[in-house]
Tab-separated table of C-alpha atoms in Angstrom:
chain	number	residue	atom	x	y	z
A	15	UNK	CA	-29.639	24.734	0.979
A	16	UNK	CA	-27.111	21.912	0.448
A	17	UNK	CA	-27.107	19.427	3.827
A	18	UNK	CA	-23.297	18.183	4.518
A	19	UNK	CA	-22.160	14.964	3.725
A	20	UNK	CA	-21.446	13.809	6.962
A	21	UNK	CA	-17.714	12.960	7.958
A	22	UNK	CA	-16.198	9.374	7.003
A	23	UNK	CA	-16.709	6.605	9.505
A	24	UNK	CA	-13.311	5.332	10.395
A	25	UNK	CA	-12.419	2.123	10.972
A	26	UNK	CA	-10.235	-0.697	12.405
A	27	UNK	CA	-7.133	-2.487	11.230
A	28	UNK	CA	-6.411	-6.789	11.457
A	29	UNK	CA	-4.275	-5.994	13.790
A	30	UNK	CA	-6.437	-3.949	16.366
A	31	UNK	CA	-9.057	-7.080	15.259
A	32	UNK	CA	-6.389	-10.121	15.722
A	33	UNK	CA	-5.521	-8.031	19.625
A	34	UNK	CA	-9.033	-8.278	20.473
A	35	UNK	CA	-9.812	-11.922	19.443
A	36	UNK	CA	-6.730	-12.925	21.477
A	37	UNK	CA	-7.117	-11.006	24.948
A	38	UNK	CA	-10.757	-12.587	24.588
A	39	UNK	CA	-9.617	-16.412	23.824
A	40	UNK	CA	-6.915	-15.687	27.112
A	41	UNK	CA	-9.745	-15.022	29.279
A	42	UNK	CA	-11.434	-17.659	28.539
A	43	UNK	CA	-8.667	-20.138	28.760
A	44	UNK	CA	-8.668	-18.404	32.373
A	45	UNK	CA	-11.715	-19.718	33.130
A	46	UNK	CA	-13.724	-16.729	32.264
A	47	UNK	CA	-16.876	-16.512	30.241
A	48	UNK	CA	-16.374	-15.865	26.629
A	49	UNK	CA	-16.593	-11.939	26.628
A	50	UNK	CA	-19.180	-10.199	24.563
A	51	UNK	CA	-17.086	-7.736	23.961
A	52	UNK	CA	-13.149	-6.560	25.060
A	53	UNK	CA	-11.210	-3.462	25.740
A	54	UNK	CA	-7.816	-2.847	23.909
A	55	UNK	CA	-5.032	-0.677	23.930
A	56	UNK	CA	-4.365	1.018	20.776
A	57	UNK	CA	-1.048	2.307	19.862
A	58	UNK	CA	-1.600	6.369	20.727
A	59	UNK	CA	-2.813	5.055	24.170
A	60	UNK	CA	-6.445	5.050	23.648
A	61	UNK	CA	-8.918	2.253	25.317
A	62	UNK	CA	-11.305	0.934	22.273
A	63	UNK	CA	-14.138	-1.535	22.714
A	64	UNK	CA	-14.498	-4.991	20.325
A	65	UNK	CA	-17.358	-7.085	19.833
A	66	UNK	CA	-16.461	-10.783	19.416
A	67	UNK	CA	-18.663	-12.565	17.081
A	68	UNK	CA	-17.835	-15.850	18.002
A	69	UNK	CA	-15.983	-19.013	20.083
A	70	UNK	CA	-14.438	-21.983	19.336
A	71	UNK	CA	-11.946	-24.173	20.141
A	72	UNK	CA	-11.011	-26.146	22.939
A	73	UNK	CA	-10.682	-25.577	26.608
A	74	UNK	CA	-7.161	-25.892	26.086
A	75	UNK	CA	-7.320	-23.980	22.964
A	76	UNK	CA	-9.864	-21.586	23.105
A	77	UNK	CA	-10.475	-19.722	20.096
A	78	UNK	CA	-11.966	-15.821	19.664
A	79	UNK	CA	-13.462	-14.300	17.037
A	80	UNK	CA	-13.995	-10.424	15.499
A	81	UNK	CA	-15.536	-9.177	12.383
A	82	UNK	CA	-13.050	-6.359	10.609
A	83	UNK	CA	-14.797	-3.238	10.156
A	84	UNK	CA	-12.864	-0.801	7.908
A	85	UNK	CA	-15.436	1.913	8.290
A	86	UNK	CA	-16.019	3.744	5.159
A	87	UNK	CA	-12.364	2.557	3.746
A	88	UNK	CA	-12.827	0.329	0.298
A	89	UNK	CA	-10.809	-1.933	2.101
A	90	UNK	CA	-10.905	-5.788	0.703
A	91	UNK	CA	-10.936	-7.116	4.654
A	92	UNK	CA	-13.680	-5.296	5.288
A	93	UNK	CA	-16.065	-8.039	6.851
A	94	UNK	CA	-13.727	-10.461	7.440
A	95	UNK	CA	-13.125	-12.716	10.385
A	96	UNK	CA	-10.171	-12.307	12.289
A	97	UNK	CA	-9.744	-15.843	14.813
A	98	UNK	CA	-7.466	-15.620	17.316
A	99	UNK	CA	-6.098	-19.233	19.410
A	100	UNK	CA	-4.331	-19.418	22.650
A	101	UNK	CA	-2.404	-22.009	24.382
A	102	UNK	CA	-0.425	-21.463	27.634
A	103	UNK	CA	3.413	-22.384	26.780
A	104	UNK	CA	6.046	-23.434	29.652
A	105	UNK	CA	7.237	-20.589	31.961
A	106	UNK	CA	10.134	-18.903	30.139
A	107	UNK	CA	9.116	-19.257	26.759
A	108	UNK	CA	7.261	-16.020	26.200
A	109	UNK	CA	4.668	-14.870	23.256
A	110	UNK	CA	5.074	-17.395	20.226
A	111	UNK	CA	3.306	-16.363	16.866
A	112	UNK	CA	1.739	-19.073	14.284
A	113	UNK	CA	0.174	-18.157	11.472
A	114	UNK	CA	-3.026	-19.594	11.015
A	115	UNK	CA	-5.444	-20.529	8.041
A	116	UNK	CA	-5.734	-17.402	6.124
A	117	UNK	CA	-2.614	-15.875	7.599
A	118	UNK	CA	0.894	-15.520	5.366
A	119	UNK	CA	4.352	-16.666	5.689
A	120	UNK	CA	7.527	-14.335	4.996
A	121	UNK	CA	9.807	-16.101	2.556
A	122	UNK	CA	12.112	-13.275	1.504
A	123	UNK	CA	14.083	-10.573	3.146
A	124	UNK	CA	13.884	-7.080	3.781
A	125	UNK	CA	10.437	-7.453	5.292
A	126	UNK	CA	10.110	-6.118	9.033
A	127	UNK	CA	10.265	-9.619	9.894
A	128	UNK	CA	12.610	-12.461	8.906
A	129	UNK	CA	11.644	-15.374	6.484
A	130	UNK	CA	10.014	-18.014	8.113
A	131	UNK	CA	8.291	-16.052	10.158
A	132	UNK	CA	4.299	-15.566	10.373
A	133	UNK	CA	3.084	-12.256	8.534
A	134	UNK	CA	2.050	-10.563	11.736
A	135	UNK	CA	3.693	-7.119	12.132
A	136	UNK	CA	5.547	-5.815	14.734
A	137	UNK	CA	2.886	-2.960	15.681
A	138	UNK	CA	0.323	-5.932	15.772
A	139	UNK	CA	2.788	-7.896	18.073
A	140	UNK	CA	2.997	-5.221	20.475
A	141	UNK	CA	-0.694	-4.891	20.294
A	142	UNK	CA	-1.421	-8.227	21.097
A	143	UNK	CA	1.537	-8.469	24.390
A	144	UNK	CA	0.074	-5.451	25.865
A	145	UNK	CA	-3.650	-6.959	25.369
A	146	UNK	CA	-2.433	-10.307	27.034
A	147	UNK	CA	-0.609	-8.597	29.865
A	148	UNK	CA	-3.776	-7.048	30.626
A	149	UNK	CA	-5.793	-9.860	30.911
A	150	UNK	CA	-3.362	-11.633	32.670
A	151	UNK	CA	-2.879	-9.443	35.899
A	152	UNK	CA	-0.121	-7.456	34.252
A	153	UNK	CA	2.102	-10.250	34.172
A	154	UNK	CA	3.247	-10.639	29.856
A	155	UNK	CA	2.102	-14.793	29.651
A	156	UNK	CA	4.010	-17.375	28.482
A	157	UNK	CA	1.317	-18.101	25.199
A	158	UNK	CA	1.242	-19.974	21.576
A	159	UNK	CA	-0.932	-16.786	19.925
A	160	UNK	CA	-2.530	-18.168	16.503
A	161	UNK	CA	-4.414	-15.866	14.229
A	162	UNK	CA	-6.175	-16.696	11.329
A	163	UNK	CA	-8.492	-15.382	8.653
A	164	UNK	CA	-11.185	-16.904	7.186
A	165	UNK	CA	-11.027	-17.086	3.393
A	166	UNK	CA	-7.969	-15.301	3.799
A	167	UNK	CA	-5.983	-17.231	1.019
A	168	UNK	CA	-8.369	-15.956	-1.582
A	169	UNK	CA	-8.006	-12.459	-0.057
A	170	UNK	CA	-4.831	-12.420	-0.694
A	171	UNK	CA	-4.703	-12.640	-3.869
A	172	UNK	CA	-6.159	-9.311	-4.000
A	173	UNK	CA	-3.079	-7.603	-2.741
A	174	UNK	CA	0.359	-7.223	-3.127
A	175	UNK	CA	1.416	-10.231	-1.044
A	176	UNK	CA	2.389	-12.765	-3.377
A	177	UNK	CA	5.052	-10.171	-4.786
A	178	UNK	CA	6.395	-9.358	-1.578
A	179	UNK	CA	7.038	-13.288	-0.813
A	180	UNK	CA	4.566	-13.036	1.472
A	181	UNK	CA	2.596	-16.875	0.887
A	182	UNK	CA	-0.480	-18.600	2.589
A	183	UNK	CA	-2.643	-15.474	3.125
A	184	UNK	CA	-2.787	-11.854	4.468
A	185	UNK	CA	-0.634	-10.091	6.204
A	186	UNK	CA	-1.981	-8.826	9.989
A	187	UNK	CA	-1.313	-4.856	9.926
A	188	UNK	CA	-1.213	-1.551	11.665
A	189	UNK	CA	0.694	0.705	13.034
A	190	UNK	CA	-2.231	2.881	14.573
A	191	UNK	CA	-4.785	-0.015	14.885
A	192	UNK	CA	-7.243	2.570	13.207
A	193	UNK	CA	-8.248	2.706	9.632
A	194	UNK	CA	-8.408	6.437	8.137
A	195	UNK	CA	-10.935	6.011	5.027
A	196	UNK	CA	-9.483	6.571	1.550
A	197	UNK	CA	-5.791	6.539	3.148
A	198	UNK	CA	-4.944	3.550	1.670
A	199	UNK	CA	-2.284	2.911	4.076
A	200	UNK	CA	-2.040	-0.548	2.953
A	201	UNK	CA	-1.247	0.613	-0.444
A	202	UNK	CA	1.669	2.706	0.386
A	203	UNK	CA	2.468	0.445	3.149
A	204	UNK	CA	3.176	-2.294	0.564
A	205	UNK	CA	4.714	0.265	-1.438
A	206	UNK	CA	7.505	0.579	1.010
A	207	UNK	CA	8.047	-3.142	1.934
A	208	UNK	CA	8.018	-4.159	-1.624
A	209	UNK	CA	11.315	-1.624	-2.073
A	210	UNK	CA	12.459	-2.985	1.156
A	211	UNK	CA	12.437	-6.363	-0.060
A	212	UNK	CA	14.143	-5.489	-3.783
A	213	UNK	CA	17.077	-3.673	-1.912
A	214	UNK	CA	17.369	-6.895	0.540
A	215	UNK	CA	17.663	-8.608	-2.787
A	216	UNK	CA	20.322	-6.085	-3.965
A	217	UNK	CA	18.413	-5.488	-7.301
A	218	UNK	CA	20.119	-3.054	-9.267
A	219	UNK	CA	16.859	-1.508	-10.509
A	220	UNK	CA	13.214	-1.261	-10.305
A	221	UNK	CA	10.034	0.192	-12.173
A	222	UNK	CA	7.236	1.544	-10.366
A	223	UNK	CA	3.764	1.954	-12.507
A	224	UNK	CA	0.551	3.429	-12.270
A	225	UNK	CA	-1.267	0.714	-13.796
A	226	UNK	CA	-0.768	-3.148	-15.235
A	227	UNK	CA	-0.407	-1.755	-18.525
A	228	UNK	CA	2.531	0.330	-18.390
A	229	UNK	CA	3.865	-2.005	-16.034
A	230	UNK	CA	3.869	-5.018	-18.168
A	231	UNK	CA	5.204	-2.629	-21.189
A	232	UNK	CA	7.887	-1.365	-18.857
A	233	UNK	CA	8.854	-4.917	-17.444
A	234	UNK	CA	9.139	-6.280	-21.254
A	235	UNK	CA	11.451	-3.107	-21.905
A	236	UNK	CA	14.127	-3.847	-19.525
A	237	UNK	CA	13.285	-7.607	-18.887
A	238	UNK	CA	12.812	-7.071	-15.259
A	239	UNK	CA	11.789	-9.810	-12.733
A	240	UNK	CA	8.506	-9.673	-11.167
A	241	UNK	CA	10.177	-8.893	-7.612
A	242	UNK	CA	11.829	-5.481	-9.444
A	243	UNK	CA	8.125	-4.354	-9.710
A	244	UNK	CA	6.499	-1.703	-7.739
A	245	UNK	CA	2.909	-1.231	-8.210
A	246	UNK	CA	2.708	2.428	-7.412
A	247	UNK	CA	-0.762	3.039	-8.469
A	248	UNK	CA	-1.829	6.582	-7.797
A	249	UNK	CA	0.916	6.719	-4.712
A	250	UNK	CA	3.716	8.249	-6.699
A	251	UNK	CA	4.332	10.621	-3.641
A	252	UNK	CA	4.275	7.466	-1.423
A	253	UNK	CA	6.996	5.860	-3.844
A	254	UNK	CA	9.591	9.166	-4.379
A	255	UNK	CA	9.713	9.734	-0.888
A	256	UNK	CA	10.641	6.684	0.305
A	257	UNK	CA	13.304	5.671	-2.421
A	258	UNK	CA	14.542	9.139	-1.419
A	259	UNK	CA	15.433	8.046	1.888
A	260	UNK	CA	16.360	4.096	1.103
A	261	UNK	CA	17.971	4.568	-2.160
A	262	UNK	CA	17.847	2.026	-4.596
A	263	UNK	CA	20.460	1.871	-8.326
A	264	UNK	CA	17.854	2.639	-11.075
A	265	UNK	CA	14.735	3.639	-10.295
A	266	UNK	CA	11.780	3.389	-13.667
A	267	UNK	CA	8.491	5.192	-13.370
A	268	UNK	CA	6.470	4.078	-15.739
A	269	UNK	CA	2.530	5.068	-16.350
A	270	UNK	CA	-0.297	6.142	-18.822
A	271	UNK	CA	-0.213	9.451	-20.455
A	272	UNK	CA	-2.807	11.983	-18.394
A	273	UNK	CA	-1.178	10.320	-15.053
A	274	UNK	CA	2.413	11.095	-15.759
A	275	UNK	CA	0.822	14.590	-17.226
A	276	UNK	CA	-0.737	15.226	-13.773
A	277	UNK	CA	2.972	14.059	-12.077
A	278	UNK	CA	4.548	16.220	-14.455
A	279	UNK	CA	2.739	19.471	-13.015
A	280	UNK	CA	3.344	18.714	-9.627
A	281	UNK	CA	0.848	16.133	-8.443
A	282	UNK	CA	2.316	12.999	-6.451
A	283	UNK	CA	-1.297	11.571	-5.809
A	284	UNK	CA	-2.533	10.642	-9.285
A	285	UNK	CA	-6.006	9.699	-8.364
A	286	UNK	CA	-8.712	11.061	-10.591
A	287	UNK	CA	-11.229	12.280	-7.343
A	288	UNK	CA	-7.692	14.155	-5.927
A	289	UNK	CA	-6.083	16.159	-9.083
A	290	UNK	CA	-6.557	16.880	-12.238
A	291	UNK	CA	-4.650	17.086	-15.698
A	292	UNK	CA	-4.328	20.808	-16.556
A	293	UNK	CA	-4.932	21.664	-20.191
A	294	UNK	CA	-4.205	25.375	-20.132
A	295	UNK	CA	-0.369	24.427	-18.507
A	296	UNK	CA	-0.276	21.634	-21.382
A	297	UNK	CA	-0.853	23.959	-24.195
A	298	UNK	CA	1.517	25.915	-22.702
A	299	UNK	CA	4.339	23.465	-22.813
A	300	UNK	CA	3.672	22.640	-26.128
A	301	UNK	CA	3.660	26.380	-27.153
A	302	UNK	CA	7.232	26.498	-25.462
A	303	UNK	CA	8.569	23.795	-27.376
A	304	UNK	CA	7.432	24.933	-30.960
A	305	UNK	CA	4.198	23.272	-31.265
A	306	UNK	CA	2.442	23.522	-34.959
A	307	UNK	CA	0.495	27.054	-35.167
A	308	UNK	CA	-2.881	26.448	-33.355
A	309	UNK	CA	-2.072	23.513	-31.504
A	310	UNK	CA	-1.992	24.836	-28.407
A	311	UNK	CA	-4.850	26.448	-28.526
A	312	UNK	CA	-6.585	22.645	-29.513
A	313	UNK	CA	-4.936	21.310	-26.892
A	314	UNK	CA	-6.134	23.582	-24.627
A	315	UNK	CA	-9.665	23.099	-25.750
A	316	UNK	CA	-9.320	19.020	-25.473
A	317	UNK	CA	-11.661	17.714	-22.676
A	318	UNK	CA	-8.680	15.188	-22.237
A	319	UNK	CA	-4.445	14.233	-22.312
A	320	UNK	CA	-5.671	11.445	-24.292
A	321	UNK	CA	-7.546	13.261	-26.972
A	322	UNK	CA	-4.751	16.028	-26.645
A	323	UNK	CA	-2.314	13.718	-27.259
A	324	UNK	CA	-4.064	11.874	-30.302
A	325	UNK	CA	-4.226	15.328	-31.802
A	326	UNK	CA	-0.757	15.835	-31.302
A	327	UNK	CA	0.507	12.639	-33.037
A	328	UNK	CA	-1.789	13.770	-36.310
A	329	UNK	CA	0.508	16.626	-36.487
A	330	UNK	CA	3.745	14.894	-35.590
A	331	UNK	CA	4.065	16.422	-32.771
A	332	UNK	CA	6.581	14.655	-29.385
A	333	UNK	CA	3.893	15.717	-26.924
A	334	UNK	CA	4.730	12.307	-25.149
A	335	UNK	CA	8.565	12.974	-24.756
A	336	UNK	CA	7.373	16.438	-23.334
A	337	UNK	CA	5.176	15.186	-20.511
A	338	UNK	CA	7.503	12.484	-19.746
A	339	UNK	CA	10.343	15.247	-19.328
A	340	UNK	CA	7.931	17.509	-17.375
A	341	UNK	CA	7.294	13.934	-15.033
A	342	UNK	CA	11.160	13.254	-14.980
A	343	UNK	CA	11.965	16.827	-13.412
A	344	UNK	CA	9.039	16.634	-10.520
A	345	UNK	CA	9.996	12.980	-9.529
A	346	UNK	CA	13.798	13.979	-10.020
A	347	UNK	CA	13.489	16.420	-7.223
A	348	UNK	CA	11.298	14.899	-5.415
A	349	UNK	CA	14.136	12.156	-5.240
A	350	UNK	CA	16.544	14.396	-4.495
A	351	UNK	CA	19.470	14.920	-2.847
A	352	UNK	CA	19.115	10.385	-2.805
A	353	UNK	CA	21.502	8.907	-5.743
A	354	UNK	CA	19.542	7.384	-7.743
A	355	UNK	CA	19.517	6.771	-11.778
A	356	UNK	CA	16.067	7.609	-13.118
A	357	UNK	CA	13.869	7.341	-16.345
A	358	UNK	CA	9.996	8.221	-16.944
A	359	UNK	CA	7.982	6.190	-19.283
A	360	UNK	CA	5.208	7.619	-21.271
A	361	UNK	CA	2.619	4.351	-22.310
A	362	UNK	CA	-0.383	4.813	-23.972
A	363	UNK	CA	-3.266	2.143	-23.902
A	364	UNK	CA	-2.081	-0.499	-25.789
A	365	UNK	CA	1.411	-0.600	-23.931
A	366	UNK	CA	3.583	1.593	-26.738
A	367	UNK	CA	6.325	3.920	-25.550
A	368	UNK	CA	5.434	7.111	-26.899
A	369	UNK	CA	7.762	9.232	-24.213
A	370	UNK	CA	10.408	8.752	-22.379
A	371	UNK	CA	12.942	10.875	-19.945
A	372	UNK	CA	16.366	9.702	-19.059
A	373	UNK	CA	17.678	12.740	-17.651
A	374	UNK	CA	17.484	16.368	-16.986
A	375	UNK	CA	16.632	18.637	-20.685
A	376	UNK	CA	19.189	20.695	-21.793
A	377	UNK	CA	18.681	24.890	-21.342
């Protein structure tokens, strides 16, 4: 008898980290003994419990620390130290956020915060008031809240930042303070701000992709800027849905052949572990469109798109411009009823166009 695999441990975002750290540095610049450990509100309501792993700072600067646990997410933070510093500000001059070592600056629009500010999200912000009211009889302080992340510079790089105009580090997020495993929140959360920013730009068009391939292939073909890309990844779901409620001109979906197969039978996540390319529907749609005798019936038998579609082209047969019209129509409705001018682009390895959509097929 097979034994379970027992359920995914969940774990905590930088912001539910950065809220800890900074209710523990405000007791301490209190007076109080540097906690082992604090209590903090998350955003549903629920009291959690933080370790802190370390102090620093000054007495008038005292400075908190908490190690990020994502749980069992694949989450590059995980095991990162999230410092939070507090200094009392005159009366009147409320909660003032500095970003830190480690920590990013905003430098373009459309981001939930203005440029110039410190990449600290609003969820986080609220986070972090409620935590200080609570360690401060109730009462929201006046306090200079600094949060930093070590080696957070070189973290960065790992994400999506740098594209968004987001400079100097990471970004502190959340908007549940918990992290689901294998959500990738942060994915499709940059997802969404990176359109946000491109249509505070007012660019008339951008390409999302699956992968760097087809999205170097697809910025070459229409000679986009770097800010007019979308790194979609798997999250084609997570892109369509939100274009289809903050519309942008011309929209480009651009990816490898078996992942625009797998979007053009229905599948918005493209991830290998969460669907699968299905051969029997593609030798069906090349039967439909007068594929060579016996094709379909090879294609059918082909352990892969790839080696589908390599038999294809040996018999000169479009099989790209089919998938990529099967892709157009899923993502078309999936846009839909949001204006927006669309095209799918078929890439195979080495970055050639070998299908593309512009528009619905003819009956």
């Amino acid at each position: 008898m097979t034994q379970s695999k027992p359920p995914l441990r969940r774990g905590w975002t930088t912001g539910s980290c950065a809220t800890a750290a900074a209710k523990a540095a405000w007791l301490v610049l209190q007076g109080h003994e540097p906690p082992a450990s604090v209590w903090i509100t998350l955003p549903s309501g629920r009291e959690v419990a933080f370790s802190l792993c370390q102090f620093t700072g000054t007495p008038d600067a005292p400075c908190a620390a908490v190690i990020k646990d994502a749980g069992d997410d694949p989450d590059i933070t995980h095991g990162a130290i999230i410092r939070c510093t507090v200094r009392a500000l005159p009366s009147g001059a409320g909660i003032v956020f500095k970003a830190g070592p480690g920590v990013g600056t905003i430098t373009r629009p459309g981001l939930p915060l203005p440029p110039g500010e410190p990449a600290i999200n609003p969820t986080p912000r609220s986070m972090i008031h409620t935590a200080l009211a609570q360690a401060n009889n109730n009462i929201l302080p006046d306090a200079e809240v600094t949060i930093s992340v070590d080696n957070g510079e070189e973290l960065a790089q790992r994400t999506l930042n740098g594209r968004l105009g987001i400079v100097g580090g990471l970004s502190i997020l959340g908007t549940t303070g918990i992290v689901m495993p294998f959500s990738c929140s942060a994915w499709i959360e940059s997802i969404h701000r990176g359109v946000d920013v491109a249509r505070a730009e007012g660019l008339p068009h951008i390409l999302g992709a699956t992968g760097n391939v087809s999205e170097k292939a697809g910025q070459a073909l229409y000679a986009l800027p770097d800010i007019a890309l979308i790194e979609m990844g798997d999250f084609a779901g997570g892109l369509l849905k939100y274009i289809r409620h903050h519309p942008v001109p011309r929209l480009s979906i651009a990816g490898g052949i078996a992942k625009m197969t797998k979007l053009g039978q229905g599948c918005l996540d493209l991830h290998s572990s969460r669907s699968r390319a299905d051969m029997a529907a593609l030798a069906q749609l090349a039967a439909q469109h007068g594929a060579p005798d016996g094709l379909p019936a090879q294609i059918k038998a082909c352990p892969t798109v790839a080696e589908a579609f390599l038999l294809s082209s040996t018999r000169d047969f479009p099989l790209g411009n089919l998938i990529a019209q099967k892709a157009w129509d899923v993502a078309h409705h999936t846009l839909a009823p949001a204006p927006v001018l669309l095209d799918v682009l078929v890439f195979d390895r080495m970055g050639t166009l070998v299908g593309k959509a512009t528009e619905a097929a003819p009956l």
